[in-house]
C-alpha positions as a Markdown table, in Angstrom:
| # | Residue | x | y | z |
|---|---|---|---|---|
| 1 | Unk | -89.6 | -202.1 | -71.9 |
| 2 | Unk | -88.2 | -204.5 | -74.4 |
| 3 | Unk | -86.6 | -202.8 | -77.4 |
| 4 | Unk | -87.2 | -204.4 | -80.7 |
| 5 | Unk | -84.7 | -204.6 | -83.6 |
| 6 | Unk | -84.4 | -201.7 | -86.0 |
| 7 | Unk | -84.1 | -202.9 | -89.5 |
| 8 | Unk | -81.7 | -201.0 | -91.7 |
| 9 | Unk | -81.6 | -200.6 | -95.5 |
| 10 | Unk | -79.3 | -203.5 | -96.0 |
| 11 | Unk | -81.6 | -205.8 | -94.1 |
| 12 | Unk | -79.5 | -206.2 | -91.0 |
| 13 | Unk | -80.9 | -205.8 | -87.5 |
| 14 | Unk | -79.4 | -203.8 | -84.7 |
| 15 | Unk | -80.5 | -202.5 | -81.3 |
| 16 | Unk | -80.5 | -198.9 | -80.6 |
| 17 | Unk | -81.2 | -196.7 | -77.6 |
| 18 | Unk | -83.9 | -195.1 | -79.8 |
| 19 | Unk | -85.9 | -197.9 | -81.4 |
| 20 | Unk | -87.3 | -197.9 | -84.9 |
| 21 | Unk | -85.6 | -194.6 | -86.0 |
| 22 | Unk | -83.3 | -195.8 | -88.8 |
| 23 | Unk | -84.1 | -194.3 | -92.2 |
| 24 | Unk | -85.1 | -197.0 | -94.7 |
| 25 | Unk | -84.2 | -195.9 | -98.2 |
| 26 | Unk | -84.1 | -198.0 | -101.3 |
| 27 | Unk | -80.7 | -199.0 | -102.6 |
| 28 | Unk | -80.9 | -199.5 | -106.4 |
| 29 | Unk | -80.1 | -202.9 | -107.7 |
| 30 | Unk | -78.5 | -201.9 | -111.0 |
| 31 | Unk | -80.4 | -199.5 | -113.3 |
| 32 | Unk | -83.9 | -198.3 | -112.7 |
| 33 | Unk | -86.3 | -198.9 | -115.6 |
| 34 | Unk | -87.8 | -195.6 | -116.9 |
| 35 | Unk | -91.3 | -197.2 | -116.5 |
| 36 | Unk | -90.8 | -197.1 | -112.7 |
| 37 | Unk | -91.0 | -193.3 | -112.8 |
| 38 | Unk | -94.5 | -193.2 | -114.2 |
| 39 | Unk | -95.9 | -196.2 | -112.2 |
| 40 | Unk | -96.9 | -194.3 | -109.1 |
| 41 | Unk | -98.5 | -191.5 | -111.1 |
| 42 | Unk | -101.0 | -194.1 | -112.4 |
| 43 | Unk | -101.1 | -195.9 | -109.1 |
| 44 | Unk | -101.3 | -193.1 | -106.5 |
| 45 | Unk | -102.0 | -190.0 | -108.4 |
| 46 | Unk | -104.2 | -187.1 | -107.9 |
| 47 | Unk | -107.2 | -188.1 | -105.8 |
| 48 | Unk | -110.0 | -186.7 | -108.0 |
| 49 | Unk | -111.5 | -183.5 | -106.9 |
| 50 | Unk | -110.3 | -183.9 | -103.3 |
| 51 | Unk | -107.1 | -182.0 | -104.0 |
| 52 | Unk | -104.8 | -184.9 | -102.9 |
| 53 | Unk | -101.8 | -185.7 | -105.0 |
| 54 | Unk | -98.6 | -187.6 | -105.0 |
| 55 | Unk | -95.7 | -187.5 | -107.4 |
| 56 | Unk | -97.0 | -184.1 | -108.6 |
| 57 | Unk | -93.7 | -182.3 | -108.6 |
| 58 | Unk | -90.4 | -183.1 | -110.2 |
| 59 | Unk | -88.5 | -182.4 | -107.0 |
| 60 | Unk | -89.7 | -182.6 | -103.4 |
| 61 | Unk | -89.2 | -179.3 | -101.5 |
| 62 | Unk | -90.8 | -179.9 | -98.1 |
| 63 | Unk | -89.4 | -181.8 | -95.1 |
| 64 | Unk | -89.4 | -185.6 | -95.2 |
| 65 | Unk | -92.5 | -187.4 | -93.8 |
| 66 | Unk | -92.0 | -190.6 | -91.9 |
| 67 | Unk | -94.4 | -193.6 | -92.1 |
| 68 | Unk | -94.3 | -196.4 | -89.6 |
| 69 | Unk | -94.3 | -200.0 | -90.6 |
| 70 | Unk | -95.0 | -202.9 | -88.2 |
| 71 | Unk | -93.6 | -206.1 | -89.7 |
| 72 | Unk | -92.9 | -209.7 | -88.7 |
| 73 | Unk | -89.2 | -209.7 | -89.7 |
| 74 | Unk | -88.1 | -212.5 | -87.4 |
| 75 | Unk | -89.8 | -215.5 | -85.9 |
| 76 | Unk | -92.4 | -217.7 | -87.6 |
| 77 | Unk | -93.6 | -215.0 | -89.9 |
| 78 | Unk | -90.2 | -213.8 | -91.0 |
| 79 | Unk | -90.4 | -214.9 | -94.7 |
| 80 | Unk | -93.8 | -213.1 | -95.1 |
| 81 | Unk | -92.5 | -210.1 | -93.3 |
| 82 | Unk | -89.4 | -209.8 | -95.5 |
| 83 | Unk | -91.6 | -210.1 | -98.6 |
| 84 | Unk | -93.8 | -207.2 | -97.3 |
| 85 | Unk | -90.7 | -205.2 | -96.6 |
| 86 | Unk | -89.4 | -205.7 | -100.1 |
| 87 | Unk | -92.8 | -204.6 | -101.5 |
| 88 | Unk | -92.8 | -201.4 | -99.4 |
| 89 | Unk | -89.2 | -200.7 | -100.4 |
| 90 | Unk | -90.2 | -200.9 | -104.1 |
| 91 | Unk | -93.2 | -198.6 | -103.5 |
| 92 | Unk | -91.2 | -196.2 | -101.6 |
| 93 | Unk | -88.6 | -195.9 | -104.4 |
| 94 | Unk | -91.3 | -195.2 | -106.9 |
| 95 | Unk | -93.0 | -192.5 | -104.8 |
| 96 | Unk | -89.7 | -190.7 | -104.0 |
| 97 | Unk | -88.5 | -191.0 | -107.6 |
| 98 | Unk | -91.6 | -189.1 | -108.8 |
| 99 | Unk | -91.4 | -186.2 | -106.3 |
| 100 | Unk | -92.7 | -187.8 | -103.2 |
| 101 | Unk | -96.1 | -186.9 | -101.8 |
| 102 | Unk | -97.4 | -183.3 | -101.9 |
| 103 | Unk | -93.8 | -182.1 | -102.3 |
| 104 | Unk | -92.4 | -184.3 | -99.5 |
| 105 | Unk | -90.1 | -187.2 | -99.7 |
| 106 | Unk | -91.0 | -190.2 | -97.6 |
| 107 | Unk | -89.0 | -192.5 | -95.4 |
| 108 | Unk | -90.2 | -195.6 | -93.5 |
| 109 | Unk | -89.4 | -196.5 | -89.9 |
| 110 | Unk | -89.8 | -200.2 | -89.4 |
| 111 | Unk | -90.2 | -202.2 | -86.3 |
| 112 | Unk | -90.0 | -206.0 | -86.0 |
| 113 | Unk | -92.7 | -207.7 | -84.0 |
| 114 | Unk | -90.7 | -210.9 | -83.8 |
| 115 | Unk | -94.1 | -212.5 | -84.9 |
| 116 | Unk | -95.7 | -212.1 | -81.5 |
| 117 | Unk | -98.6 | -210.2 | -80.1 |
| 118 | Unk | -96.3 | -208.6 | -77.4 |
| 119 | Unk | -94.0 | -207.5 | -80.2 |
| 120 | Unk | -96.9 | -206.0 | -82.1 |
| 121 | Unk | -97.9 | -204.0 | -79.0 |
| 122 | Unk | -94.4 | -202.8 | -78.5 |
| 123 | Unk | -94.0 | -201.8 | -82.1 |
| 124 | Unk | -97.3 | -199.9 | -82.2 |
| 125 | Unk | -96.3 | -198.0 | -79.1 |
| 126 | Unk | -92.9 | -197.1 | -80.6 |
| 127 | Unk | -94.3 | -196.0 | -83.9 |
| 128 | Unk | -97.3 | -194.1 | -82.8 |
| 129 | Unk | -95.3 | -190.8 | -82.8 |
| 130 | Unk | -94.3 | -190.8 | -86.5 |
| 131 | Unk | -94.8 | -187.4 | -88.0 |
| 132 | Unk | -97.0 | -188.6 | -90.8 |
| 133 | Unk | -99.5 | -190.0 | -88.3 |
| 134 | Unk | -99.6 | -193.1 | -90.5 |
| 135 | Unk | -98.5 | -196.6 | -89.5 |
| 136 | Unk | -98.7 | -199.7 | -91.8 |
| 137 | Unk | -99.8 | -202.8 | -89.9 |
| 138 | Unk | -98.2 | -205.5 | -92.1 |
| 139 | Unk | -97.8 | -208.3 | -89.7 |
| 140 | Unk | -99.8 | -211.6 | -89.3 |
| 141 | Unk | -103.1 | -211.8 | -87.4 |
| 142 | Unk | -101.5 | -212.4 | -83.9 |
| 143 | Unk | -99.0 | -209.5 | -84.1 |
| 144 | Unk | -101.6 | -207.2 | -85.6 |
| 145 | Unk | -104.1 | -208.0 | -82.9 |
| 146 | Unk | -101.4 | -207.2 | -80.4 |
| 147 | Unk | -100.6 | -203.9 | -82.1 |
| 148 | Unk | -104.1 | -202.4 | -82.6 |
| 149 | Unk | -105.0 | -201.5 | -79.0 |
| 150 | Unk | -101.6 | -199.8 | -78.6 |
| 151 | Unk | -101.8 | -197.6 | -81.7 |
| 152 | Unk | -102.6 | -194.1 | -80.5 |
| 153 | Unk | -101.8 | -190.7 | -82.2 |
| 154 | Unk | -101.7 | -192.4 | -85.6 |
| 155 | Unk | -103.9 | -194.0 | -88.2 |
| 156 | Unk | -103.2 | -197.7 | -88.9 |
| 157 | Unk | -103.6 | -199.4 | -92.3 |
| 158 | Unk | -103.8 | -203.1 | -91.8 |
| 159 | Unk | -103.7 | -206.0 | -94.3 |
| 160 | Unk | -105.1 | -208.9 | -92.4 |
| 161 | Unk | -108.7 | -209.8 | -93.5 |
| 162 | Unk | -110.5 | -210.4 | -90.3 |
| 163 | Unk | -110.0 | -207.3 | -88.1 |
| 164 | Unk | -113.3 | -205.7 | -89.1 |
| 165 | Unk | -112.4 | -202.3 | -87.5 |
| 166 | Unk | -115.5 | -200.3 | -86.7 |
| 167 | Unk | -116.2 | -197.0 | -88.4 |
| 168 | Unk | -114.9 | -194.0 | -86.3 |
| 169 | Unk | -111.8 | -195.9 | -85.1 |
| 170 | Unk | -108.2 | -195.2 | -86.2 |
| 171 | Unk | -107.6 | -198.5 | -88.0 |
| 172 | Unk | -108.5 | -199.3 | -91.6 |
| 173 | Unk | -108.5 | -202.7 | -93.1 |
| 174 | Unk | -107.1 | -202.9 | -96.7 |
| 175 | Unk | -108.4 | -206.5 | -97.2 |
| 176 | Unk | -111.9 | -206.6 | -98.6 |
| 177 | Unk | -114.7 | -208.5 | -96.9 |
| 178 | Unk | -114.2 | -212.2 | -97.5 |
| 179 | Unk | -117.4 | -212.7 | -99.5 |
| 180 | Unk | -116.1 | -210.2 | -102.1 |
| 181 | Unk | -112.8 | -212.1 | -102.3 |
| 182 | Unk | -114.3 | -215.5 | -102.8 |
| 183 | Unk | -116.9 | -214.3 | -105.3 |
| 184 | Unk | -114.7 | -215.1 | -108.4 |
| 185 | Unk | -114.1 | -218.6 | -107.2 |
| 186 | Unk | -117.8 | -219.2 | -106.8 |
| 187 | Unk | -118.5 | -217.8 | -110.2 |
| 188 | Unk | -115.8 | -220.1 | -111.7 |
| 189 | Unk | -117.2 | -223.1 | -109.9 |
| 190 | Unk | -120.7 | -222.3 | -111.2 |
| 191 | Unk | -119.5 | -221.8 | -114.8 |
| 192 | Unk | -117.5 | -225.0 | -114.6 |
| 193 | Unk | -120.6 | -227.0 | -113.7 |
| 194 | Unk | -119.4 | -227.7 | -110.1 |
| 195 | Unk | -122.3 | -228.6 | -107.9 |
| 196 | Unk | -120.6 | -229.4 | -104.6 |
| 197 | Unk | -117.7 | -227.5 | -102.9 |
| 198 | Unk | -115.7 | -229.1 | -100.1 |
| 199 | Unk | -114.3 | -226.7 | -97.5 |
| 200 | Unk | -111.7 | -227.6 | -95.0 |
| 201 | Unk | -111.4 | -224.8 | -92.4 |
| 202 | Unk | -109.3 | -224.1 | -89.4 |
| 203 | Unk | -111.4 | -224.0 | -86.2 |
| 204 | Unk | -110.7 | -220.3 | -85.3 |
| 205 | Unk | -112.2 | -216.9 | -86.3 |
| 206 | Unk | -110.4 | -216.8 | -89.6 |
| 207 | Unk | -111.5 | -220.2 | -90.7 |
| 208 | Unk | -115.0 | -219.7 | -89.6 |
| 209 | Unk | -115.2 | -216.3 | -91.4 |
| 210 | Unk | -113.9 | -217.9 | -94.7 |
| 211 | Unk | -116.3 | -220.8 | -94.4 |
| 212 | Unk | -119.3 | -218.5 | -93.8 |
| 213 | Unk | -118.4 | -216.4 | -96.8 |
| 214 | Unk | -118.1 | -219.5 | -99.1 |
| 215 | Unk | -121.4 | -220.9 | -97.8 |
| 216 | Unk | -123.2 | -217.5 | -98.3 |
| 217 | Unk | -121.9 | -217.0 | -101.9 |
| 218 | Unk | -122.4 | -220.7 | -102.8 |
| 219 | Unk | -126.0 | -220.7 | -101.6 |
| 220 | Unk | -126.8 | -217.6 | -103.6 |
| 221 | Unk | -125.3 | -219.4 | -106.7 |
| 222 | Unk | -127.3 | -222.6 | -106.0 |
| 223 | Unk | -124.2 | -224.7 | -105.0 |
| 224 | Unk | -123.9 | -227.1 | -102.2 |
| 225 | Unk | -121.1 | -226.8 | -99.5 |
| 226 | Unk | -119.8 | -229.7 | -97.4 |
| 227 | Unk | -117.2 | -228.9 | -94.7 |
| 228 | Unk | -114.8 | -230.4 | -92.3 |
| 229 | Unk | -112.9 | -228.6 | -89.5 |
| 230 | Unk | -109.2 | -229.0 | -88.7 |
| 231 | Unk | -107.0 | -228.0 | -85.8 |
| 232 | Unk | -104.8 | -225.0 | -86.8 |
| 233 | Unk | -101.7 | -226.9 | -85.7 |
| 234 | Unk | -102.6 | -230.1 | -87.5 |
| 235 | Unk | -100.1 | -231.5 | -90.0 |
| 236 | Unk | -102.2 | -234.3 | -91.5 |
| 237 | Unk | -105.7 | -233.8 | -92.7 |
| 238 | Unk | -106.0 | -236.8 | -95.0 |
| 239 | Unk | -109.1 | -238.0 | -93.0 |
| 240 | Unk | -110.9 | -234.8 | -93.5 |
| 241 | Unk | -110.1 | -234.6 | -97.2 |
| 242 | Unk | -111.2 | -238.2 | -97.7 |
| 243 | Unk | -114.5 | -237.5 | -96.1 |
| 244 | Unk | -115.1 | -234.4 | -98.2 |
| 245 | Unk | -114.5 | -236.4 | -101.3 |
| 246 | Unk | -116.9 | -239.1 | -100.1 |
| 247 | Unk | -119.5 | -236.4 | -99.6 |
| 248 | Unk | -119.4 | -235.5 | -103.2 |
| 249 | Unk | -116.9 | -232.5 | -103.2 |
| 250 | Unk | -115.7 | -231.7 | -106.7 |
| 251 | Unk | -113.3 | -229.0 | -105.6 |
| 252 | Unk | -111.5 | -228.4 | -102.3 |
| 253 | Unk | -111.4 | -224.9 | -100.8 |
| 254 | Unk | -108.9 | -224.3 | -98.0 |
| 255 | Unk | -110.3 | -221.9 | -95.5 |
| 256 | Unk | -107.0 | -221.9 | -93.7 |
| 257 | Unk | -104.2 | -219.6 | -92.7 |
| 258 | Unk | -100.5 | -220.0 | -91.8 |
| 259 | Unk | -99.0 | -223.6 | -91.5 |
| 260 | Unk | -102.5 | -225.1 | -92.0 |
| 261 | Unk | -102.2 | -224.1 | -95.7 |
| 262 | Unk | -99.3 | -226.4 | -96.2 |
| 263 | Unk | -100.9 | -229.1 | -94.2 |
| 264 | Unk | -103.9 | -229.2 | -96.5 |
| 265 | Unk | -102.0 | -229.3 | -99.8 |
| 266 | Unk | -99.5 | -231.8 | -98.4 |
| 267 | Unk | -102.3 | -234.1 | -97.4 |
| 268 | Unk | -103.9 | -233.5 | -100.8 |
| 269 | Unk | -100.7 | -234.7 | -102.4 |
| 270 | Unk | -100.4 | -237.7 | -100.1 |
| 271 | Unk | -103.8 | -238.9 | -101.2 |
| 272 | Unk | -103.0 | -238.4 | -104.9 |
| 273 | Unk | -106.1 | -236.2 | -105.3 |
| 274 | Unk | -106.6 | -234.6 | -108.7 |
| 275 | Unk | -109.7 | -232.4 | -108.2 |
| 276 | Unk | -109.0 | -228.6 | -108.2 |
| 277 | Unk | -107.7 | -227.3 | -104.9 |
| 278 | Unk | -108.3 | -223.6 | -104.2 |
| 279 | Unk | -106.3 | -221.7 | -101.5 |
| 280 | Unk | -107.3 | -218.6 | -99.7 |
| 281 | Unk | -105.6 | -215.3 | -100.5 |
| 282 | Unk | -103.1 | -215.7 | -97.6 |
| 283 | Unk | -101.4 | -218.6 | -99.4 |
| 284 | Unk | -101.1 | -216.9 | -102.8 |
| 285 | Unk | -97.4 | -216.2 | -102.2 |
| 286 | Unk | -94.1 | -217.2 | -103.6 |
| 287 | Unk | -93.0 | -218.5 | -100.2 |
| 288 | Unk | -95.9 | -220.9 | -100.1 |
| 289 | Unk | -95.0 | -222.5 | -103.5 |
| 290 | Unk | -91.3 | -222.7 | -102.7 |
| 291 | Unk | -92.1 | -224.3 | -99.4 |
| 292 | Unk | -93.7 | -227.4 | -100.9 |
| 293 | Unk | -91.5 | -230.4 | -101.1 |
| 294 | Unk | -93.2 | -232.0 | -104.0 |
| 295 | Unk | -94.1 | -230.9 | -107.6 |
| 296 | Unk | -96.9 | -228.4 | -107.6 |
| 297 | Unk | -100.3 | -229.8 | -108.2 |
| 298 | Unk | -101.5 | -229.1 | -111.8 |
| 299 | Unk | -104.9 | -227.8 | -110.5 |
| 300 | Unk | -103.7 | -225.5 | -107.6 |
| 301 | Unk | -105.6 | -222.3 | -107.6 |
| 302 | Unk | -105.8 | -219.3 | -105.2 |
| 303 | Unk | -108.2 | -216.4 | -104.7 |
| 304 | Unk | -106.4 | -213.0 | -104.7 |
| 305 | Unk | -106.7 | -209.2 | -105.1 |
| 306 | Unk | -103.8 | -209.4 | -107.7 |
| 307 | Unk | -105.3 | -208.2 | -111.0 |
| 308 | Unk | -103.6 | -210.7 | -113.2 |
| 309 | Unk | -105.1 | -212.0 | -116.4 |
| 310 | Unk | -107.6 | -210.7 | -118.9 |
| 311 | Unk | -111.1 | -209.3 | -118.2 |
| 312 | Unk | -110.3 | -206.5 | -115.8 |
| 313 | Unk | -111.1 | -202.9 | -116.7 |
| 314 | Unk | -108.5 | -201.5 | -119.1 |
| 315 | Unk | -107.0 | -199.1 | -116.6 |
| 316 | Unk | -106.5 | -201.9 | -114.1 |
| 317 | Unk | -105.0 | -204.2 | -116.7 |
| 318 | Unk | -102.5 | -201.4 | -117.8 |
| 319 | Unk | -101.5 | -200.5 | -114.3 |
| 320 | Unk | -101.0 | -204.2 | -113.2 |
| 321 | Unk | -99.2 | -205.1 | -116.4 |
| 322 | Unk | -96.7 | -202.4 | -115.6 |
| 323 | Unk | -96.5 | -203.3 | -111.9 |
| 324 | Unk | -95.8 | -206.9 | -112.6 |
| 325 | Unk | -93.0 | -206.1 | -115.1 |
| 326 | Unk | -91.4 | -203.4 | -112.9 |
| 327 | Unk | -91.7 | -205.4 | -109.7 |
| 328 | Unk | -90.0 | -208.5 | -111.3 |
| 329 | Unk | -87.3 | -206.3 | -112.7 |
| 330 | Unk | -86.7 | -204.9 | -109.2 |
| 331 | Unk | -87.1 | -208.0 | -107.0 |
| 332 | Unk | -86.2 | -210.7 | -109.5 |
| 333 | Unk | -89.3 | -212.8 | -108.6 |
| 334 | Unk | -93.0 | -212.4 | -109.5 |
| 335 | Unk | -95.3 | -210.2 | -107.4 |
| 336 | Unk | -97.6 | -212.1 | -105.1 |
| 337 | Unk | -100.2 | -211.3 | -102.5 |
| 338 | Unk | -97.6 | -210.0 | -100.1 |
| 339 | Unk | -96.1 | -207.7 | -102.6 |
| 340 | Unk | -99.5 | -206.6 | -103.8 |
| 341 | Unk | -100.8 | -205.8 | -100.3 |
| 342 | Unk | -97.7 | -203.7 | -99.8 |
| 343 | Unk | -98.4 | -201.7 | -102.9 |
| 344 | Unk | -102.0 | -201.0 | -102.0 |
| 345 | Unk | -101.1 | -200.1 | -98.4 |
| 346 | Unk | -98.4 | -197.6 | -99.5 |
| 347 | Unk | -100.8 | -196.2 | -102.2 |
| 348 | Unk | -103.5 | -195.6 | -99.7 |
| 349 | Unk | -101.1 | -194.0 | -97.2 |
| 350 | Unk | -99.7 | -191.7 | -99.9 |
| 351 | Unk | -103.2 | -190.8 | -101.1 |
| 352 | Unk | -104.4 | -189.9 | -97.6 |
| 353 | Unk | -101.2 | -187.9 | -96.9 |
| 354 | Unk | -101.5 | -186.0 | -100.2 |
| 355 | Unk | -105.2 | -185.4 | -99.8 |
| 356 | Unk | -104.8 | -183.9 | -96.3 |
| 357 | Unk | -101.4 | -182.2 | -97.0 |
| 358 | Unk | -99.9 | -184.2 | -94.2 |
| 359 | Unk | -102.9 | -183.5 | -91.9 |
| 360 | Unk | -103.8 | -184.6 | -88.4 |
| 361 | Unk | -105.1 | -188.0 | -87.3 |
| 362 | Unk | -108.6 | -186.6 | -87.4 |
| 363 | Unk | -108.1 | -185.2 | -90.9 |
| 364 | Unk | -106.7 | -188.5 | -92.1 |
| 365 | Unk | -109.6 | -190.4 | -90.7 |
| 366 | Unk | -112.1 | -188.0 | -92.3 |
| 367 | Unk | -110.4 | -188.3 | -95.6 |
| 368 | Unk | -110.1 | -192.1 | -95.6 |
| 369 | Unk | -113.7 | -192.4 | -94.5 |
| 370 | Unk | -115.1 | -190.2 | -97.3 |
| 371 | Unk | -112.8 | -190.1 | -100.3 |
| 372 | Unk | -111.8 | -192.5 | -103.0 |
| 373 | Unk | -108.1 | -193.1 | -103.5 |
| 374 | Unk | -106.9 | -194.1 | -107.0 |
| 375 | Unk | -104.7 | -197.2 | -106.8 |
| 376 | Unk | -103.5 | -199.2 | -109.9 |
| 377 | Unk | -106.6 | -198.3 | -111.9 |
| 378 | Unk | -109.1 | -198.9 | -109.1 |
| 379 | Unk | -110.8 | -196.5 | -106.7 |
| 380 | Unk | -110.3 | -197.6 | -103.1 |
| 381 | Unk | -112.8 | -196.6 | -100.6 |
| 382 | Unk | -113.5 | -197.5 | -96.9 |
| 383 | Unk | -117.3 | -197.4 | -97.2 |
| 384 | Unk | -118.6 | -200.7 | -95.9 |
| 385 | Unk | -121.5 | -199.6 | -93.6 |
| 386 | Unk | -120.3 | -199.4 | -90.0 |
| 387 | Unk | -116.8 | -200.7 | -90.8 |
| 388 | Unk | -113.4 | -199.3 | -91.9 |
| 389 | Unk | -113.0 | -202.0 | -94.5 |
| 390 | Unk | -111.9 | -201.3 | -98.1 |
| 391 | Unk | -113.9 | -201.8 | -101.3 |
| 392 | Unk | -112.9 | -201.4 | -104.9 |
| 393 | Unk | -109.9 | -203.7 | -105.1 |
| 394 | Unk | -110.0 | -206.1 | -108.1 |
| 395 | Unk | -110.4 | -209.8 | -107.2 |
| 396 | Unk | -109.7 | -212.9 | -109.2 |
| 397 | Unk | -108.8 | -216.6 | -109.2 |
| 398 | Unk | -105.2 | -217.4 | -110.1 |
| 399 | Unk | -103.4 | -220.6 | -110.8 |
| 400 | Unk | -100.0 | -221.7 | -109.6 |
| 401 | Unk | -97.4 | -221.9 | -112.3 |
| 402 | Unk | -95.9 | -225.2 | -113.5 |
| 403 | Unk | -93.0 | -224.6 | -111.1 |
| 404 | Unk | -92.6 | -222.5 | -107.9 |
| 405 | Unk | -90.3 | -220.0 | -109.7 |
| 406 | Unk | -93.2 | -219.2 | -112.0 |
| 407 | Unk | -95.3 | -217.8 | -109.1 |
| 408 | Unk | -99.1 | -217.3 | -109.6 |
| 409 | Unk | -100.7 | -216.2 | -112.8 |
| 410 | Unk | -103.7 | -216.5 | -115.1 |
| 411 | Unk | -105.4 | -219.9 | -115.3 |
| 412 | Unk | -104.1 | -222.4 | -117.9 |
| 413 | Unk | -106.4 | -224.6 | -120.0 |
| 414 | Unk | -107.2 | -228.0 | -118.5 |
| 415 | Unk | -110.0 | -230.4 | -117.6 |
| 416 | Unk | -111.6 | -228.1 | -115.1 |
| 417 | Unk | -110.5 | -224.8 | -116.5 |
| 418 | Unk | -110.8 | -223.3 | -119.9 |
| 419 | Unk | -109.8 | -219.8 | -120.7 |
| 420 | Unk | -110.0 | -217.9 | -117.4 |
| 421 | Unk | -112.0 | -217.7 | -114.3 |
| 422 | Unk | -112.7 | -214.0 | -114.7 |
| 423 | Unk | -112.2 | -211.2 | -112.2 |
| 424 | Unk | -114.6 | -209.5 | -109.9 |
| 425 | Unk | -114.3 | -206.2 | -108.0 |
| 426 | Unk | -114.3 | -206.2 | -104.2 |
| 427 | Unk | -117.3 | -204.1 | -103.2 |
| 428 | Unk | -118.0 | -202.3 | -106.4 |
| 429 | Unk | -116.8 | -201.4 | -109.9 |
| 430 | Unk | -117.3 | -203.1 | -113.2 |
| 431 | Unk | -118.0 | -206.9 | -113.1 |
| 432 | Unk | -116.4 | -209.2 | -115.7 |
| 433 | Unk | -118.1 | -208.8 | -119.1 |
| 434 | Unk | -118.2 | -212.5 | -119.7 |
| 435 | Unk | -117.6 | -215.7 | -117.7 |
| 436 | Unk | -116.1 | -218.6 | -119.7 |
| 437 | Unk | -117.1 | -222.1 | -118.7 |
| 438 | Unk | -114.8 | -224.5 | -117.1 |
| 439 | Unk | -114.7 | -228.1 | -118.2 |
């Protein structure tokens, strides 16, 4: 069996006779802000009446619990994988600094998929025996699909949005259903007097799912959708964008993933288009902005579960304001979708471990399927009928900053956008109190 690299705390890879067994502990980069010590109490605190807790003691007294993490640390997905690793590193420090989970410190064993399905399968097999019975599936769709069938003896918490694991299985999807994620975009288009949405979508399962969600939500809002397919490997889609514009599209939505994201926005730039361009959540990353070889479009938006901007419930706004500040102090760059998904994944893992006191796979499954886990001011549940898919995460429409270093943030005033788009809540919670018009 091929052995995959073990990633050590300093970010170097080595091969070992015993794969994925190096302890991953956070090394402080200078001083630690005091605010970090209370962040996790708000983010992953006591789970209501269920008895689960994390960070509840000043000093951990029990043995260390090990969580597995499947990551794309080399290969095509390396930049995303390294960002996820940094996000988990940050969350791990916060949890351990506040007493760990249920009196136990945590450590993370990571395994590099090399961005391949085969690598995902190998990593799932190697990490299935972690003593926490929890494995974070943080790779891209190909490596995650490779991992899922080989994950036994553990619960998997995945971040990719199109797994749709069935209820009763051992995999839980952190990403909300796509129609919940696109809802703030549709609301913003409606409020901005947009009548026709142009969708360019990759001709695979991910693209089709995103297109269907936009069509469903737009139809309910009385909006028209025109669409054009693209090959996932295409690098030039000027013809499709030109056709969408000729069909009356007033905003372009990219139902894409991976390299196709860049292909769309590059073609948009080549054509000198000025209408709003909205990316899917997978592109709401710092890496995506830094990877563009031209000035950022002034009307570049992205849908996301990052609760950034006004209009969210007060508890969510407070938790996310702290998270943004503390993450930037730690990582020296703004939090993005990759960092955010790492925080939610670790929060859910900690909540389930605390709620079951480090229970069995069966106990973890029962807990995740029946209890709410407080994370960053929201209540996360896996209660979509028939599916292990999360609800309760806040959703919103963000705008890219003036420069890549600014990351993603609240919308700025402009011809299409005035004030804000307003948030939603994936699968439940309080909707925005008021939707300001665009344009």
